[in-house]
CSV table of C-alpha atoms in Angstrom, one decimal:
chain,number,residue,atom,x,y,z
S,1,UNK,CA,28.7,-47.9,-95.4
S,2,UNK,CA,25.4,-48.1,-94.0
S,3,UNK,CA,22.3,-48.9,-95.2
S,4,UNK,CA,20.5,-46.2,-93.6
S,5,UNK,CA,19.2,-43.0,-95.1
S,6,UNK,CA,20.0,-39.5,-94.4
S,7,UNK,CA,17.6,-36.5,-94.6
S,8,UNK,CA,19.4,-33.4,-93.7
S,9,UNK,CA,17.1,-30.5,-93.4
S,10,UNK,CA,18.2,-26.2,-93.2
S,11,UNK,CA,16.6,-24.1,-90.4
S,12,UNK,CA,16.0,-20.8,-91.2
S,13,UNK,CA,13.7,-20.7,-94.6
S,14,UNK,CA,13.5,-24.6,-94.0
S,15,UNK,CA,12.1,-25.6,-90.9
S,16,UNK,CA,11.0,-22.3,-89.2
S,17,UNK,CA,10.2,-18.8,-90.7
S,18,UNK,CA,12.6,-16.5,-88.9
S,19,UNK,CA,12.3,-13.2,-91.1
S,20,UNK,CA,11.2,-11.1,-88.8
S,21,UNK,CA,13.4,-11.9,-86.1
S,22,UNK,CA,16.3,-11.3,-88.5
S,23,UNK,CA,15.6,-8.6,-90.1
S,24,UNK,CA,14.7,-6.8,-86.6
S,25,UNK,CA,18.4,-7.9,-85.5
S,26,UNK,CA,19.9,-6.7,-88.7
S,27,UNK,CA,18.2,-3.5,-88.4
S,28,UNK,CA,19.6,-3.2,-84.8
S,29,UNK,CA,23.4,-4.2,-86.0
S,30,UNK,CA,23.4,-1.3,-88.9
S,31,UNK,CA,21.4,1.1,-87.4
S,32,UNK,CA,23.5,1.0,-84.1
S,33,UNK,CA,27.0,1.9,-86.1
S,34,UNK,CA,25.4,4.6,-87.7
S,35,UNK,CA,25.1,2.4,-91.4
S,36,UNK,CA,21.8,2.4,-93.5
S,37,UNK,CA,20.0,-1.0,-92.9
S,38,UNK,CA,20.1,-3.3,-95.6
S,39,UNK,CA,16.8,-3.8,-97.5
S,40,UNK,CA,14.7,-7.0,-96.5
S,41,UNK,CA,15.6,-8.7,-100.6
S,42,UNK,CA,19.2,-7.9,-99.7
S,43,UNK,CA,19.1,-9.9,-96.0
S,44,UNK,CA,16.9,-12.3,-97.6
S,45,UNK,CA,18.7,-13.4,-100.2
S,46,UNK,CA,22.0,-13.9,-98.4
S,47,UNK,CA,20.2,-15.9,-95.3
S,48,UNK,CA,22.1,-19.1,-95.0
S,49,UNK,CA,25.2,-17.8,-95.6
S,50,UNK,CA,28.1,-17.7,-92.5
S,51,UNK,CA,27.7,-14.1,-90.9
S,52,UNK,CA,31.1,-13.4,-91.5
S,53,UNK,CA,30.3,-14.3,-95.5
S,54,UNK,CA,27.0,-12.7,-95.2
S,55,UNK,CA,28.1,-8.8,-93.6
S,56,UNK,CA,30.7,-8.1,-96.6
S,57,UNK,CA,28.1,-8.3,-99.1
S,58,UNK,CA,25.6,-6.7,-96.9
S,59,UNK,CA,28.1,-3.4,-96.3
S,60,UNK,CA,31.0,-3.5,-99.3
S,61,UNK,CA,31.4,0.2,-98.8
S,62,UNK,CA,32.9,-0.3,-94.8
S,63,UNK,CA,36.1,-2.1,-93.7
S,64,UNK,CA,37.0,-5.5,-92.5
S,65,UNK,CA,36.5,-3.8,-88.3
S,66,UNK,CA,33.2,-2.7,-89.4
S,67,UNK,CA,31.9,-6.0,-90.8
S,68,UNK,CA,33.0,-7.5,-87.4
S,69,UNK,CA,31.6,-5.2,-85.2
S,70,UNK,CA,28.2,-5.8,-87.7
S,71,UNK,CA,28.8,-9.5,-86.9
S,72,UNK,CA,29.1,-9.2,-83.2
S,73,UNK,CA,26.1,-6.8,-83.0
S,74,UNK,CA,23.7,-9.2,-85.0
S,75,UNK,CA,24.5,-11.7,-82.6
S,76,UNK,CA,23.4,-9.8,-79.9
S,77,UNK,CA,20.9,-8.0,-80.9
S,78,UNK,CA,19.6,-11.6,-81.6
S,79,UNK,CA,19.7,-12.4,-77.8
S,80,UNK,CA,18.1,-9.3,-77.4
S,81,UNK,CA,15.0,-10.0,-79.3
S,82,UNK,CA,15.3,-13.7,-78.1
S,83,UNK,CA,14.7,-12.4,-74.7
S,84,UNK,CA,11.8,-9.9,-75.3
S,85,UNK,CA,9.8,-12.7,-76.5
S,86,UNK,CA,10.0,-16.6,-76.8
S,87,UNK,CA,11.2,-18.1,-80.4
S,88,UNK,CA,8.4,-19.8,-80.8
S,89,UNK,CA,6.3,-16.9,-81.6
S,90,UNK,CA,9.4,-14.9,-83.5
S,91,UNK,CA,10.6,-18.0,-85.3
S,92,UNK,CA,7.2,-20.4,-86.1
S,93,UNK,CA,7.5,-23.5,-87.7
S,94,UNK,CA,6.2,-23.6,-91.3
S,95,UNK,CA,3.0,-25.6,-91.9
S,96,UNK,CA,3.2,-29.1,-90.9
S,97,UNK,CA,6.7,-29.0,-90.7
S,98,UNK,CA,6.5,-30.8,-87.0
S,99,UNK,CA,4.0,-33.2,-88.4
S,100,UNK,CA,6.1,-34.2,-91.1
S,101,UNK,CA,9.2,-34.7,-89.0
S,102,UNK,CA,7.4,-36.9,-87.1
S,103,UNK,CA,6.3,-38.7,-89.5
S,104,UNK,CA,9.7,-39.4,-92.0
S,105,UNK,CA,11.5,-40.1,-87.4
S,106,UNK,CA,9.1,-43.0,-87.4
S,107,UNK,CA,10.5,-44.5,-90.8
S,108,UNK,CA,13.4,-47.3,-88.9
S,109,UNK,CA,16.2,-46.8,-91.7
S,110,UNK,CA,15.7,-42.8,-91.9
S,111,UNK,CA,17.4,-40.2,-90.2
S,112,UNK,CA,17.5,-36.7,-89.8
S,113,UNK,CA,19.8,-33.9,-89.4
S,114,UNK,CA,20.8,-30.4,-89.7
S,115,UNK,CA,23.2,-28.0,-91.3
S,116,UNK,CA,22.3,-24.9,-91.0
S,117,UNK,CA,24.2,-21.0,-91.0
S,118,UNK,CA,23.0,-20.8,-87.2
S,119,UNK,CA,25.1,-20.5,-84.4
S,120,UNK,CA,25.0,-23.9,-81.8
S,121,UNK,CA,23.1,-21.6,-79.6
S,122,UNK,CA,20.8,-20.2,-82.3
S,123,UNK,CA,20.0,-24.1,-83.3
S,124,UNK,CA,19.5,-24.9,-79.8
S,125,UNK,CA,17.2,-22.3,-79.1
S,126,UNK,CA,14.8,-23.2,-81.8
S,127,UNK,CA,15.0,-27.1,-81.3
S,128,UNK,CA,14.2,-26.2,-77.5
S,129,UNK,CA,11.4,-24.0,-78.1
S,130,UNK,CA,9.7,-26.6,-80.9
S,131,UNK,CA,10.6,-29.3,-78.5
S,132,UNK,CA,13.1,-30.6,-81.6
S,133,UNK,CA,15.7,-31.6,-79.1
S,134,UNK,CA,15.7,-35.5,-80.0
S,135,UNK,CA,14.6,-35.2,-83.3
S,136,UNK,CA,17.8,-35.6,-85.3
S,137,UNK,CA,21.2,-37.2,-84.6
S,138,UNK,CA,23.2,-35.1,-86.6
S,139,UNK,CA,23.8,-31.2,-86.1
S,140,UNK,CA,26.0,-29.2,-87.8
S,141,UNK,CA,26.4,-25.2,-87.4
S,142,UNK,CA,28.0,-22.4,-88.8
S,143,UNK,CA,30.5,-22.2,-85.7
S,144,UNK,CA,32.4,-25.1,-86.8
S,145,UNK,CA,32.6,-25.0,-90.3
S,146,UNK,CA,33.4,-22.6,-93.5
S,147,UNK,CA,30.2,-21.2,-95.0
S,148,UNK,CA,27.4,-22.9,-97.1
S,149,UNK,CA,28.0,-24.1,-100.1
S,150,UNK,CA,31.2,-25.5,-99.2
S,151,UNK,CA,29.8,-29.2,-98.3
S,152,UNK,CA,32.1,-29.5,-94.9
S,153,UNK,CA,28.8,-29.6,-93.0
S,154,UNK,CA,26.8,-32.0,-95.6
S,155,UNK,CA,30.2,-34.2,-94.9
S,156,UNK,CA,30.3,-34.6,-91.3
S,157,UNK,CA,26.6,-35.6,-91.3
S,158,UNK,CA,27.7,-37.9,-93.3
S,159,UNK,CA,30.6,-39.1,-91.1
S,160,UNK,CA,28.5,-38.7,-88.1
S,161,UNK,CA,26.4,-41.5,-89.2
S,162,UNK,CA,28.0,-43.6,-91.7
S,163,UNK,CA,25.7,-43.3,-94.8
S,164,UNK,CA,26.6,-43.0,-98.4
S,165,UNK,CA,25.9,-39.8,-99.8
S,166,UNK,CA,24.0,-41.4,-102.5
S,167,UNK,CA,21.4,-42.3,-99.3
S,168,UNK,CA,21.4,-39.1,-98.7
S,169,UNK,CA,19.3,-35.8,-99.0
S,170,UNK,CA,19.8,-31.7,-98.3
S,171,UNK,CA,16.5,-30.3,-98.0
S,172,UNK,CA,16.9,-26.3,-98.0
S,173,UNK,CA,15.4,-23.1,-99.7
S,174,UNK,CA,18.2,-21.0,-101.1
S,175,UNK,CA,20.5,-21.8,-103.9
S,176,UNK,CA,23.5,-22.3,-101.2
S,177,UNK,CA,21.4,-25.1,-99.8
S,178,UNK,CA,21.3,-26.9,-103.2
S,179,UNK,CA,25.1,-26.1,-104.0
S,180,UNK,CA,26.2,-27.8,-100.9
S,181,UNK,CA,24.4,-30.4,-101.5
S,182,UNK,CA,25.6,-31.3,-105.2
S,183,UNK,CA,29.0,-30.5,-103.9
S,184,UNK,CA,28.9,-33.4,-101.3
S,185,UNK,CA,26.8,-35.5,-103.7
S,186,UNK,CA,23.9,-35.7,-101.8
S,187,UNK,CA,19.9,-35.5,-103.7
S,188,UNK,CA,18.9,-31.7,-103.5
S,189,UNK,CA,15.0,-31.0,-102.1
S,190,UNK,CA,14.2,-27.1,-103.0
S,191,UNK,CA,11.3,-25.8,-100.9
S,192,UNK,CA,9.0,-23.4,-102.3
S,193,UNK,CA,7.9,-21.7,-98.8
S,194,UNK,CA,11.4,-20.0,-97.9
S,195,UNK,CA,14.1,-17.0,-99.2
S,196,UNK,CA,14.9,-17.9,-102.7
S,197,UNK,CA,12.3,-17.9,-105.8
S,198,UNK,CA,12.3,-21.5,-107.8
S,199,UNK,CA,15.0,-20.0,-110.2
S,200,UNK,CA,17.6,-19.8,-107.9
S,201,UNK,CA,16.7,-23.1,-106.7
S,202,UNK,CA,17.7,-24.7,-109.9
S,203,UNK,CA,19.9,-26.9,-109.2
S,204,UNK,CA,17.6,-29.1,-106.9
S,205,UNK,CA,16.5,-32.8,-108.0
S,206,UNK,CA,12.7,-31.6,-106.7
S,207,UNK,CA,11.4,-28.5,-105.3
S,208,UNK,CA,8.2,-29.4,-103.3
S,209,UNK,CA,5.6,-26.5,-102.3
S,210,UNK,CA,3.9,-28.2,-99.1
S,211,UNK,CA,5.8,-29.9,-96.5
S,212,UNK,CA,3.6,-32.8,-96.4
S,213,UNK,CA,4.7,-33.7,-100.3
S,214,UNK,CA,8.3,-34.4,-98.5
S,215,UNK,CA,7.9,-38.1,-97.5
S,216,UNK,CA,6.8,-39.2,-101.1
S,217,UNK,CA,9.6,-37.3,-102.8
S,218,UNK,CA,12.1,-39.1,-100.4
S,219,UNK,CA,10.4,-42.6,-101.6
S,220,UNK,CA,11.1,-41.4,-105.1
S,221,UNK,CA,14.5,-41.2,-104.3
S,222,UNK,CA,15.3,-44.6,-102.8
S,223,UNK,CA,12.2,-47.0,-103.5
């Protein structure tokens, strides 16, 4: 194993605040079959989860066409939104989140990644549009993998760049987040700023509430 370290961040919650971007396209996905549209505590709590994981809950009452056609129409009406106006002003990055990536890129024996719910292009649109693109060397997406918290993403990162889990951190700000992350044996950073209160976010080894505390927390970790 390598003597690098591994901080693996979420997106949505995380890095950028994409609410109202998916609650618009959540609205559109219901309201277009005819279904009542799921409050914004309901979407809320469930963001991070797989789409196909996520509609079920969302929607128990309709059948396993229904919650496909809800996960196909979510998708676009994503796209939709995407191209009525650019990401960066639907999906903003939370207080010196940029700042802070810069900062823990610079570190030599530190690197970053991703594991996030998102589809490849979802990610990709939001490392594009907050000019993210080289920024971490590990990306892993919903489209390849089964549903947060199983730790298959938390695991390739891992395999993608040879560190120990023990050198390793999931920084996230739902409870799925800090599942995965005990699941693959990896130090669990809660933030404060996303979709779940600090109850659910119980199982993390820190919960920071500014992004700037990140860095310090990370020292804590490894010296």
């Amino acid at each position: 194993m390598s003597d690098l370290k591994l901080a693996v961040f979420d997106v949505d919650g995380t890095l950028v605040d994409s609410q109202a971007h998916i609650m618009a396209a959540m609205s559109l996905a219901f309201s277009n079959l005819g279904l009542d549209v799921p409050t914004r505590e309901a979407v809320l709590g469930l963001v991070g989860l797989s789409l196909h994981v996520m509609m079920p809950r969302l929607a128990p009452q309709a059948d396993k066409d229904v919650h496909g056609a809800l996960v196909e129409g979510y998708k676009d009406a994503f796209v939709q939104l995407r191209t009525e106006s650019t990401v960066g002003d639907t999906m903003p990055l939370f207080p010196m989140a940029l700042e802070t990536l810069a900062e823990l890129q610079a570190q030599p024996d530190l690197l970053l990644g991703v594991a996030t719910g998102k589809s490849r292009r979802g990610l990709d649109k939001v490392l594009e549009s907050h000019g993210l693109t080289k920024t971490f060397v590990t990306e892993h997406v919903a489209d390849h993998h089964p549903s947060k918290p199983h730790p298959s993403m938390l695991q390739a990162c891992l395999s993608d760049t040879g560190v120990a889990a023990e050198r390793a951190v999931m920084i996230g700000d739902t409870a799925y987040d800090m599942e995965m992350a005990k699941a693959a044996g990896l130090y669990a950073v809660g933030v404060s700023w996303g979709y779940h209160d600090r109850d659910q976010l119980a199982q993390a080894d820190v919960i920071i509430d500014k992004f700037q505390d990140l860095p310090a927390v990370l020292k804590g970790f490894w010296g």
